[in-house]
PDB file of C-alpha atoms and ligand atoms in Angstrom:
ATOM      1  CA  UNK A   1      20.728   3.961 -17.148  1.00 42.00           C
ATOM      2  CA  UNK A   2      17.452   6.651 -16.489  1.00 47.00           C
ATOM      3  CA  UNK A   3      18.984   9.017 -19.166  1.00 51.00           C
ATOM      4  CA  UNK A   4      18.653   6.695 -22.533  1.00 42.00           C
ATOM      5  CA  UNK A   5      14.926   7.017 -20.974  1.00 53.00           C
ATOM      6  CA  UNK A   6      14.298  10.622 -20.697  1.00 63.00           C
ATOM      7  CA  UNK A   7      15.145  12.648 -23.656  1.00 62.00           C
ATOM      8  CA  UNK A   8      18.171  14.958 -22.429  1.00 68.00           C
ATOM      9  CA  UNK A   9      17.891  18.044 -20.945  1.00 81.00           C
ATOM     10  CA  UNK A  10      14.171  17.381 -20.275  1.00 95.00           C
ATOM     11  CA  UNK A  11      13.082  17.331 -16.480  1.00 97.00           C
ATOM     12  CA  UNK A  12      11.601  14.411 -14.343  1.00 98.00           C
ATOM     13  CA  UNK A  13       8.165  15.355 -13.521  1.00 98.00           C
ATOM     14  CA  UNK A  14       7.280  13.927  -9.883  1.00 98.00           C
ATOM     15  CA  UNK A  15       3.308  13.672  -9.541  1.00 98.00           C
ATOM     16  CA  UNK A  16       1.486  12.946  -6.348  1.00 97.00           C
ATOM     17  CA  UNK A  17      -2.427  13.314  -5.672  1.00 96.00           C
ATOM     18  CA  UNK A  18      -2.408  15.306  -2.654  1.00 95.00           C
ATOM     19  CA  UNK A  19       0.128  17.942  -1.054  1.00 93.00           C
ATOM     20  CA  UNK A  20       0.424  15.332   2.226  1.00 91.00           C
ATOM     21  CA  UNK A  21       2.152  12.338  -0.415  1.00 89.00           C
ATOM     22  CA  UNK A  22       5.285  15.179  -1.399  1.00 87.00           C
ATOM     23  CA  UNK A  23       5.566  16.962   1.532  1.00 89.00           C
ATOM     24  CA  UNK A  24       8.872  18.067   2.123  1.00 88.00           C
ATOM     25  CA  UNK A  25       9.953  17.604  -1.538  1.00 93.00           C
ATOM     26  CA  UNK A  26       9.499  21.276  -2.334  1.00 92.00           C
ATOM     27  CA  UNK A  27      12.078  22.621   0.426  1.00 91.00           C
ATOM     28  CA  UNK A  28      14.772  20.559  -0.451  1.00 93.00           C
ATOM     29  CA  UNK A  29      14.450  22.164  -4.397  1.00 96.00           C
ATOM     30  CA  UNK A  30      17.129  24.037  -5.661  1.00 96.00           C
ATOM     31  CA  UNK A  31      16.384  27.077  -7.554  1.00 96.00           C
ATOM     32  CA  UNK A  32      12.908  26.720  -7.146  1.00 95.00           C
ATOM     33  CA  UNK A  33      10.395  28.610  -9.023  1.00 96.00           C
ATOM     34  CA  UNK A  34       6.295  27.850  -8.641  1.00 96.00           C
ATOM     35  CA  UNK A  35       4.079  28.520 -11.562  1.00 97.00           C
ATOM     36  CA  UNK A  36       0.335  28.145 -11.660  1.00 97.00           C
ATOM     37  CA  UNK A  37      -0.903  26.582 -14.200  1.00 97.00           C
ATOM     38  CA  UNK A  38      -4.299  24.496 -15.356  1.00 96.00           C
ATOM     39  CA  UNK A  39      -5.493  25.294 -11.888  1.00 95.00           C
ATOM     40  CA  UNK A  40      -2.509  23.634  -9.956  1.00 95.00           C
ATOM     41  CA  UNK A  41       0.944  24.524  -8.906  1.00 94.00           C
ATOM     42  CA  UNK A  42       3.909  23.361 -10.404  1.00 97.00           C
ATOM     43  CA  UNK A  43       7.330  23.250  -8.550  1.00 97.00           C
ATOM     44  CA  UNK A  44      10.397  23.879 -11.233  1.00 97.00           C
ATOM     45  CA  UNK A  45      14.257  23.250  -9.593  1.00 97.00           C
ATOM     46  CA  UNK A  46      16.919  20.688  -9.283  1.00 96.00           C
ATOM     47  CA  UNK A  47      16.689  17.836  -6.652  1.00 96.00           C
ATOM     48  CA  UNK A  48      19.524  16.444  -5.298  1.00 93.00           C
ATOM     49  CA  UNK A  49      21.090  17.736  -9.001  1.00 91.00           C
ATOM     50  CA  UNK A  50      18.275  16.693 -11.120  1.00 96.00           C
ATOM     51  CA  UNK A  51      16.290  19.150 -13.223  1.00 97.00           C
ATOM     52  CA  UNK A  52      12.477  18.196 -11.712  1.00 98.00           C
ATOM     53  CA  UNK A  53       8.873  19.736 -11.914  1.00 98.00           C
ATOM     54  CA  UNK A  54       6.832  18.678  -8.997  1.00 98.00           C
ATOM     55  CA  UNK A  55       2.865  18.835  -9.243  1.00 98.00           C
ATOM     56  CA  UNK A  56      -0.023  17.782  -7.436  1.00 97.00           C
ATOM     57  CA  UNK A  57      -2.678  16.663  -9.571  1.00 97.00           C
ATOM     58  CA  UNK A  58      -5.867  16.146  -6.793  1.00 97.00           C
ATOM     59  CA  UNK A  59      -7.350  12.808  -6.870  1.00 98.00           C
ATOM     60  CA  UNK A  60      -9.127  10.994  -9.787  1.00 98.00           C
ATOM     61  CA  UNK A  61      -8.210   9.905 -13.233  1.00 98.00           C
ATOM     62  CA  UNK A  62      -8.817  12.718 -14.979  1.00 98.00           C
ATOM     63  CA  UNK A  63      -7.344  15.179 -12.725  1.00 98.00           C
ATOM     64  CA  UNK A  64      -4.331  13.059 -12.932  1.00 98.00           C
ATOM     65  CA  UNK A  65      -4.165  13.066 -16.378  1.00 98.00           C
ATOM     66  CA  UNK A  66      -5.166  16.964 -17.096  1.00 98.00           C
ATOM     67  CA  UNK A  67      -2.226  17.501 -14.766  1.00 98.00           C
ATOM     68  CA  UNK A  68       0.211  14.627 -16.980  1.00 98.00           C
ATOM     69  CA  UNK A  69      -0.583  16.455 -19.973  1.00 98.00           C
ATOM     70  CA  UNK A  70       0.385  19.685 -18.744  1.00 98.00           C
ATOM     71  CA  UNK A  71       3.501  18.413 -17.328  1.00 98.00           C
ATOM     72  CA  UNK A  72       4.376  17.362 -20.575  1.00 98.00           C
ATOM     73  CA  UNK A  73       3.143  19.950 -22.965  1.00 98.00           C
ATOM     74  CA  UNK A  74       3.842  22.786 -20.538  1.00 98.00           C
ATOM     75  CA  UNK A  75       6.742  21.988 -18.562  1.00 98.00           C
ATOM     76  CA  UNK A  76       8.517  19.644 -21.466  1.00 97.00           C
ATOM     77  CA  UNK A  77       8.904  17.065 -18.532  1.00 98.00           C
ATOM     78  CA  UNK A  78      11.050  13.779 -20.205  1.00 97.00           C
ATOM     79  CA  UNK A  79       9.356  11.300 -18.144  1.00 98.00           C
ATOM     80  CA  UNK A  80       6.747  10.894 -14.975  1.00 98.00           C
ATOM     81  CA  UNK A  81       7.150   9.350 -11.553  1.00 98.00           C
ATOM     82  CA  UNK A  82       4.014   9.238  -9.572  1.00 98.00           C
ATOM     83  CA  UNK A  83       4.338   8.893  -5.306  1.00 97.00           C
ATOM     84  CA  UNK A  84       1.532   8.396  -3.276  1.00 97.00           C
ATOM     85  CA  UNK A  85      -0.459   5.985  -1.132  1.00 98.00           C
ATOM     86  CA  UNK A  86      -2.522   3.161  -2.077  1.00 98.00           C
ATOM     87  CA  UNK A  87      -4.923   0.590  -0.911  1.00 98.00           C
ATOM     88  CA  UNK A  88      -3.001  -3.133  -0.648  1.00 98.00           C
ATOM     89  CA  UNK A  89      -5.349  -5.555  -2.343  1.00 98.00           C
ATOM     90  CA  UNK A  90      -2.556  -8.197  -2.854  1.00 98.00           C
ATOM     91  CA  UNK A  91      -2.705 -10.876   0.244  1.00 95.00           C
ATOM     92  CA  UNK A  92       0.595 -10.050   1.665  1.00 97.00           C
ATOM     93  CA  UNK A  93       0.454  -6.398   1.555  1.00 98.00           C
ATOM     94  CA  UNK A  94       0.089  -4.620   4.488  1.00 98.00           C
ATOM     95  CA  UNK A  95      -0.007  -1.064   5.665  1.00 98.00           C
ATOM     96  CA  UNK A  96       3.191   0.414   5.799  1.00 98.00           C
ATOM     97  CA  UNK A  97       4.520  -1.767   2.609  1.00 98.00           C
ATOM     98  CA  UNK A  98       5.620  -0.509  -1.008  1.00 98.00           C
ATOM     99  CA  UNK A  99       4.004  -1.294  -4.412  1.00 98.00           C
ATOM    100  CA  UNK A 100       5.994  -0.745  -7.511  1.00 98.00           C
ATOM    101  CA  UNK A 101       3.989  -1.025 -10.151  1.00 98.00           C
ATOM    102  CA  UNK A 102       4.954  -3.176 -13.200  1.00 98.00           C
ATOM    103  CA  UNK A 103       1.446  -2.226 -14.877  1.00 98.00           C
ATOM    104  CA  UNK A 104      -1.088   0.007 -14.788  1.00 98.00           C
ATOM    105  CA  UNK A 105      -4.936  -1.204 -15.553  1.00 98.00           C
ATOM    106  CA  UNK A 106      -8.432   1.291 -14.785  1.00 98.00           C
ATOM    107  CA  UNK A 107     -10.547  -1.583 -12.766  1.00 98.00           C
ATOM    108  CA  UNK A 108     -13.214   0.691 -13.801  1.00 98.00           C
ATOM    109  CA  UNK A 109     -13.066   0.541 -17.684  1.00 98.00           C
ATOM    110  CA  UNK A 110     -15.570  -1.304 -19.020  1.00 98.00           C
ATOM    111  CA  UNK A 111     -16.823  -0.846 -22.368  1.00 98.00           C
ATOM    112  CA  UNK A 112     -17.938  -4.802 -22.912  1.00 98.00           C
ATOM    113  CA  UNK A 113     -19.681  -6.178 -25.055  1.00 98.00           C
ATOM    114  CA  UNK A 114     -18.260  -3.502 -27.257  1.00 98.00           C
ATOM    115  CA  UNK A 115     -14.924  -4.017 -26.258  1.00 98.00           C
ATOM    116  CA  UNK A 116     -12.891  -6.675 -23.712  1.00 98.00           C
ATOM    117  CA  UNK A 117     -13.434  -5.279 -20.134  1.00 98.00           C
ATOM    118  CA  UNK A 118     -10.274  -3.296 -18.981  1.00 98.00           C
ATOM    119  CA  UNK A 119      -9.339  -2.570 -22.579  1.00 98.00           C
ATOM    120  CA  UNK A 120      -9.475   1.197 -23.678  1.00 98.00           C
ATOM    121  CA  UNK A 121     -11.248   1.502 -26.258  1.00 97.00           C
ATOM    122  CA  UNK A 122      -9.993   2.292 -29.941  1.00 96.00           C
ATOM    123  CA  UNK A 123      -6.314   1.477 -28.974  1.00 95.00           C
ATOM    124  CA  UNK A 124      -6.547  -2.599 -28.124  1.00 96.00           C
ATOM    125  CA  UNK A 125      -4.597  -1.775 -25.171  1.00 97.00           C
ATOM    126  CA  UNK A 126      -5.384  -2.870 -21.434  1.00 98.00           C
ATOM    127  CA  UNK A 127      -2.573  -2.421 -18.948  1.00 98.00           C
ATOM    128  CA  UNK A 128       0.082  -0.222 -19.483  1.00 98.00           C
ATOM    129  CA  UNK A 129       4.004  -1.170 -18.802  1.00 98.00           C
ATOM    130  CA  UNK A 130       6.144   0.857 -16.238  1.00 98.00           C
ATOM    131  CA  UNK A 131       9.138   1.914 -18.085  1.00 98.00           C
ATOM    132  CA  UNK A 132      11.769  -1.132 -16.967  1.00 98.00           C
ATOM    133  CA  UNK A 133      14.707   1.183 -15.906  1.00 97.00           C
ATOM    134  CA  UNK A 134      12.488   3.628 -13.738  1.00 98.00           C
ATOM    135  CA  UNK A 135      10.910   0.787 -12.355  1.00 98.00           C
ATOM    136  CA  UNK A 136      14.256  -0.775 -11.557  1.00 98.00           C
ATOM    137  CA  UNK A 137      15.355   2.442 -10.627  1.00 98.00           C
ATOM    138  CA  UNK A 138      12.421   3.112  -8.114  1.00 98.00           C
ATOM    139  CA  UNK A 139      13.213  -0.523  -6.699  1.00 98.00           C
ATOM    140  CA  UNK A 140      16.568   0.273  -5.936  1.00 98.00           C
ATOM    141  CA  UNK A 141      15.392   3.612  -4.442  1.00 98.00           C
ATOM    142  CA  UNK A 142      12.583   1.690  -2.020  1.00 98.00           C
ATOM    143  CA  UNK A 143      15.341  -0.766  -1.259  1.00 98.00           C
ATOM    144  CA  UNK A 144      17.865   2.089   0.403  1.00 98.00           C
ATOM    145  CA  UNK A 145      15.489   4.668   1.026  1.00 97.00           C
ATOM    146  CA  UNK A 146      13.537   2.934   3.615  1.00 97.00           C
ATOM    147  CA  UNK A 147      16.402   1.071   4.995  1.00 97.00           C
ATOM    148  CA  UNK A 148      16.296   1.428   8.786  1.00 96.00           C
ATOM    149  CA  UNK A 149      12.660   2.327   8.900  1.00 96.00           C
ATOM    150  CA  UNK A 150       9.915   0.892  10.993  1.00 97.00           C
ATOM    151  CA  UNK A 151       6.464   1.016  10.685  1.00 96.00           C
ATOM    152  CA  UNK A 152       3.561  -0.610  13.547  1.00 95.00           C
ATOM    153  CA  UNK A 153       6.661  -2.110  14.429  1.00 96.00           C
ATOM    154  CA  UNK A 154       7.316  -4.298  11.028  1.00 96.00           C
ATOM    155  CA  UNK A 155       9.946  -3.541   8.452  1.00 97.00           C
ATOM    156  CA  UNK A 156       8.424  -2.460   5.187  1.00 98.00           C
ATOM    157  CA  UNK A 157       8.175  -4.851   2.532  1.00 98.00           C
ATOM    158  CA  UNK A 158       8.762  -3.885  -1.040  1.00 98.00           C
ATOM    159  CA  UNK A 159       6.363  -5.248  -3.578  1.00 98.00           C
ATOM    160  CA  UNK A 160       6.094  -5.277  -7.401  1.00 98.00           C
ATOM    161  CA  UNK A 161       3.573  -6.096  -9.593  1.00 98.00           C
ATOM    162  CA  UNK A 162      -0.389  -4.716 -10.997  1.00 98.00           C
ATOM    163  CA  UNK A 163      -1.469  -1.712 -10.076  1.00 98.00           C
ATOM    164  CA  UNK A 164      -5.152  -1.064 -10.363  1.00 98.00           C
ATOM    165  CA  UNK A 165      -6.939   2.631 -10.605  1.00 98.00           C
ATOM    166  CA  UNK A 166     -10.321   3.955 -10.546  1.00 98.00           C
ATOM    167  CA  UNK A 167     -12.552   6.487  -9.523  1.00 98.00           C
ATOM    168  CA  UNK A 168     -13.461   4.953  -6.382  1.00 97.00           C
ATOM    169  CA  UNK A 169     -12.184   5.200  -2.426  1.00 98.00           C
ATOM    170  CA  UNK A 170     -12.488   1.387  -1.919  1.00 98.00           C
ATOM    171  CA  UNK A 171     -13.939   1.255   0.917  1.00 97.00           C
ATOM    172  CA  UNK A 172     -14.981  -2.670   1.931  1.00 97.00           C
ATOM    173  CA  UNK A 173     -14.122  -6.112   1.797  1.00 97.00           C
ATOM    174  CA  UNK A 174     -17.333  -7.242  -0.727  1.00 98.00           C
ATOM    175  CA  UNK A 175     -16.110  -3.982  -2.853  1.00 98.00           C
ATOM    176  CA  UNK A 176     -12.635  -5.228  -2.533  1.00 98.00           C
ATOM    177  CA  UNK A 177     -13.317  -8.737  -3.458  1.00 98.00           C
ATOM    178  CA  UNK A 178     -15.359  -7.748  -6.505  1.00 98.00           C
ATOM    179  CA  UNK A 179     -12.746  -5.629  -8.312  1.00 98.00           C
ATOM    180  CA  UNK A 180      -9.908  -8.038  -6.992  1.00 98.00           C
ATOM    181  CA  UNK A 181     -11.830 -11.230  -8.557  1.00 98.00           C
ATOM    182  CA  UNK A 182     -13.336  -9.349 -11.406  1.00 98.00           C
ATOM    183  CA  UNK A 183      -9.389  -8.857 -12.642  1.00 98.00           C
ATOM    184  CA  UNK A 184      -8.350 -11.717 -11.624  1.00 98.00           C
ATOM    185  CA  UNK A 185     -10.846 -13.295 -13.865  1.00 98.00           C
ATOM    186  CA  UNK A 186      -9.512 -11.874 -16.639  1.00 98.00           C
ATOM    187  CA  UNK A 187      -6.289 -12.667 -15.946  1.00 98.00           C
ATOM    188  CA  UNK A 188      -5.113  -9.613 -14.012  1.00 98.00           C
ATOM    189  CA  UNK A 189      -3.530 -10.049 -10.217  1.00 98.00           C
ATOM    190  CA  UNK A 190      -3.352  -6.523  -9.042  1.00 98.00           C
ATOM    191  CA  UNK A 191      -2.224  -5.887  -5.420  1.00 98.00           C
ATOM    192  CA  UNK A 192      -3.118  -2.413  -4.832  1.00 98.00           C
ATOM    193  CA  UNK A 193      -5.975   0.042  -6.133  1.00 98.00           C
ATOM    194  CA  UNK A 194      -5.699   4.148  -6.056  1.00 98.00           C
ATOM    195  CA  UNK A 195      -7.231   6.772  -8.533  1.00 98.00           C
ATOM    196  CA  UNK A 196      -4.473   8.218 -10.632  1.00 98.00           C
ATOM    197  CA  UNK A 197      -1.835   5.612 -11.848  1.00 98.00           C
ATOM    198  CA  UNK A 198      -3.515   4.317 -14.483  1.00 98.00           C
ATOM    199  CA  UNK A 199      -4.487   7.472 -15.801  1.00 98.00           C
ATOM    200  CA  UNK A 200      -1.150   9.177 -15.748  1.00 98.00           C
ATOM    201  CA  UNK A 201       0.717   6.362 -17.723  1.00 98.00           C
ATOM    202  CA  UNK A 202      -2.201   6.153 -20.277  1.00 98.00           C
ATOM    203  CA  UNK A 203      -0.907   9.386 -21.161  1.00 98.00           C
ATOM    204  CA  UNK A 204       2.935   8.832 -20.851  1.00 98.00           C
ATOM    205  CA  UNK A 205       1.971   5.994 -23.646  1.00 98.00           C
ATOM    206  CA  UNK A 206      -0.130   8.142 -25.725  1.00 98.00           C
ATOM    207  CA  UNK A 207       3.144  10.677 -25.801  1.00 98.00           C
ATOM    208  CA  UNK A 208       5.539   8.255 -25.417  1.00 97.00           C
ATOM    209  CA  UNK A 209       7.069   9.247 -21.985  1.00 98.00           C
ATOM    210  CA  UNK A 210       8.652   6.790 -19.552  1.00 98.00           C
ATOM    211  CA  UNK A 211       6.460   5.897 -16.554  1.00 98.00           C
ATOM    212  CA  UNK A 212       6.523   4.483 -13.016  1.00 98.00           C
ATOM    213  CA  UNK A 213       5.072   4.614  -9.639  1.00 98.00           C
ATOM    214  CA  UNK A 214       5.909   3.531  -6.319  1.00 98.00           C
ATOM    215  CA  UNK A 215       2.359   3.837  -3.962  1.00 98.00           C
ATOM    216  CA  UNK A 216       3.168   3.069  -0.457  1.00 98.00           C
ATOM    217  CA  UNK A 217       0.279   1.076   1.679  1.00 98.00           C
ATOM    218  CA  UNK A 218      -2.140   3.294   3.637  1.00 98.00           C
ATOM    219  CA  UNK A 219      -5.288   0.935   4.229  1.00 98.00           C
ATOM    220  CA  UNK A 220      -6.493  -2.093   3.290  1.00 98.00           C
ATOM    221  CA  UNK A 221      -9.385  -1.243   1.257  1.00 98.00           C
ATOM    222  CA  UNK A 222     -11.751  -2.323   3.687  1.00 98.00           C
ATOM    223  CA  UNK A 223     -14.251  -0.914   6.030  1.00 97.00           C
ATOM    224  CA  UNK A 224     -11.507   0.800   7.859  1.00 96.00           C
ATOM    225  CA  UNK A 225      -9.849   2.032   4.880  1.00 96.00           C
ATOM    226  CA  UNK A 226     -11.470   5.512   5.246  1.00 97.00           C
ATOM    227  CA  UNK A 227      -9.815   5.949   8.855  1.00 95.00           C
ATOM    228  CA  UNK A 228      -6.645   4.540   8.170  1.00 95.00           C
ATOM    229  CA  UNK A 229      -6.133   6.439   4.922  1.00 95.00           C
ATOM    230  CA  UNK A 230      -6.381   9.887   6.301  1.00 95.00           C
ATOM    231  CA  UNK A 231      -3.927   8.924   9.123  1.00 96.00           C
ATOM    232  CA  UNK A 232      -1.419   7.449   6.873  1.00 95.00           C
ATOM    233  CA  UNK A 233      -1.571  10.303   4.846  1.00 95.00           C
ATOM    234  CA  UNK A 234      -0.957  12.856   7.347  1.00 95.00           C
ATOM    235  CA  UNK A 235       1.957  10.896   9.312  1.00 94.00           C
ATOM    236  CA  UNK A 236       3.132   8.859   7.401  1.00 95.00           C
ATOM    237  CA  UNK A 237       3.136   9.307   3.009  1.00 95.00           C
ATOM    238  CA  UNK A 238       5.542  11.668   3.486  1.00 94.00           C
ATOM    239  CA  UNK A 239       8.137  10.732   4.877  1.00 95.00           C
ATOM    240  CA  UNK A 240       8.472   7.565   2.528  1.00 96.00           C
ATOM    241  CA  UNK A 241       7.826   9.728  -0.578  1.00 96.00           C
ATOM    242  CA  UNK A 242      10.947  11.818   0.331  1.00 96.00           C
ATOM    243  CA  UNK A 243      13.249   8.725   1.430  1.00 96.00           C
ATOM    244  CA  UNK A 244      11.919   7.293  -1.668  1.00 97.00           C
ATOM    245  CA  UNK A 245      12.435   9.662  -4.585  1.00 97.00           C
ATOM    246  CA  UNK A 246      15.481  11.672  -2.629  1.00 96.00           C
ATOM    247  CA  UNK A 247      17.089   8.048  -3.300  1.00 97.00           C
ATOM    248  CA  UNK A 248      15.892   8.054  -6.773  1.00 97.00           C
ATOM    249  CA  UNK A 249      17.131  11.543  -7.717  1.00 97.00           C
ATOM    250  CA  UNK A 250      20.588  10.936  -6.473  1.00 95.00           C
ATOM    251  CA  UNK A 251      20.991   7.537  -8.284  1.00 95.00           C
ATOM    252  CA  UNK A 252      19.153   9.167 -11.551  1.00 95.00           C
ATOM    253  CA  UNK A 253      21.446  12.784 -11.115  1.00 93.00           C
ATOM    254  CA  UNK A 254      24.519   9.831 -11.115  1.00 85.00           C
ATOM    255  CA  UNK A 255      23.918   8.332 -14.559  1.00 80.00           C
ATOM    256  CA  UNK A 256      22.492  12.011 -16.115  1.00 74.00           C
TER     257      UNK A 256
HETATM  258  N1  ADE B 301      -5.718   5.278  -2.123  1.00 69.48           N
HETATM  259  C1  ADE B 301      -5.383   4.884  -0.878  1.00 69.48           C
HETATM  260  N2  ADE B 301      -6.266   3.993  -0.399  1.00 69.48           N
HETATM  261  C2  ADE B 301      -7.193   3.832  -1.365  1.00 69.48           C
HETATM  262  C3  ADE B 301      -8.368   3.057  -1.451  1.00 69.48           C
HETATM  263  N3  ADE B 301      -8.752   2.277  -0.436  1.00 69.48           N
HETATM  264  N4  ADE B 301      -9.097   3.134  -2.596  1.00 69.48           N
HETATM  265  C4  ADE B 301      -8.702   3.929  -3.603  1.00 69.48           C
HETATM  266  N5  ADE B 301      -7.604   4.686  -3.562  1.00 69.48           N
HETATM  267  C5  ADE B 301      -6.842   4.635  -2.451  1.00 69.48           C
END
């Protein structure tokens, strides 16, 4: 299924922001062998049998996509997965769910009048597709990976749909409600935001690299997103992020 996806032979590069959302992920590498590179550390092994580089690009879209690039040109990785945490914007998504994202859009691109707002300039493009098969993939993954688990007492609910990234902690409900109705305006329903997603498939388009992300919910993007965030992070991202892609490397290592 994955492999038609990922040029053979090539390894799946699995991205996070920060150290906290892959925890764990490192240990469990076969064979593994750090380089530094660009600044960062990259993680080079097999994962439950599948050839991976793991990276942590900090936060931000650039950062995100200064790391993507290197992945690719560097480490020859065949396609991205990005695991972290996000803020739920969408009504039903609550702290302790999962986003896949379908699409990618910047909620912070706006080049109008020049251009439409959200559209990158020069390439009449706006939001960017997850590749279908690792976003079916990831599903699946979310679906068995965090079978079982529990969190503030409530099972997890998997979501799918628009991601939105920026260069912003969103920190409020008036903040929240301007980027959420500012999309939605223009015909976008995202239902979380975070800093990197965007940025990193961008790039996978630009080189032609499968894409897709699973974010799971850390705040609310309100005024208490900056103390639930932190908390999340440290107890929490984790421990989804290696349900989640241990899941996905087995099922991807099956159809290699
Ligand atoms: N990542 C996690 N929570 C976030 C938020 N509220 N804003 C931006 N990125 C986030």
């Amino acid at each position: 299924m994955f492999a038609a996806h990922r040029p053979s032979g090539r390894p799946l590069a699995i991205l996070s922001a920060l150290a906290e959302e892959q925890d764990g992920l490192v240990e469990q590498l076969q064979d593994g062998q750090r380089v530094r590179h660009a600044g960062r550390e990259f993680w080079q092994g097999r994962l439950g049998g599948l050839h991976v580089v793991l990276a942590l690009s900090r936060i931000g879209k650039v950062a995100a996509a200064t790391t993507s690039v290197a992945l690719i040109e560097r480490f020859d990785a065949g396609a991205i997965v990005f695991t972290g945490v996000a803020g739920g914007v969408g009504s039903n998504v609550q702290v302790g769910d999962v986003v896949v994202g379908s699409a990618y859009v910047q909620h912070d691109m706006d080049a109008s009048p020049l251009f439409p707002r959200y559209q990158i300039p020069l390439t009449g493009q706006t939001a960017f597709a997850a590749d279908a098969a690792l976003e079916r993939a990831l599903l699946a993954a979310c679906a068995v990976g965090l079978q079982g688990l529990q969190h503030a007492g409530r099972t997890p609910q998997i979501h799918q749909g628009l991601i939105a990234s920026g260069d912003r902690f969103v920190n409020g409900l008036d903040e929240t409600r301007g980027i959420v109705e500012a999309l939605q305006s223009h015909g976008h329903q995202p239902l979380a935001v975070e800093m990197e997603g965007a940025a990193v498939a961008q790039v996978c388009h630009d080189y032609g690299l499968a894409f897709a992300a699973v974010r799971s919910i850390s705040d609310r993007a309100d005024a208490a997103a900056h103390v639930d965030f932190p908390l999340f992070v440290r107890d929490v991202a984790s421990v989804y992020a290696r349900r989640i892609i241990t899941e996905l490397v087995r099922a991807l290592a099956l159809n290699d």
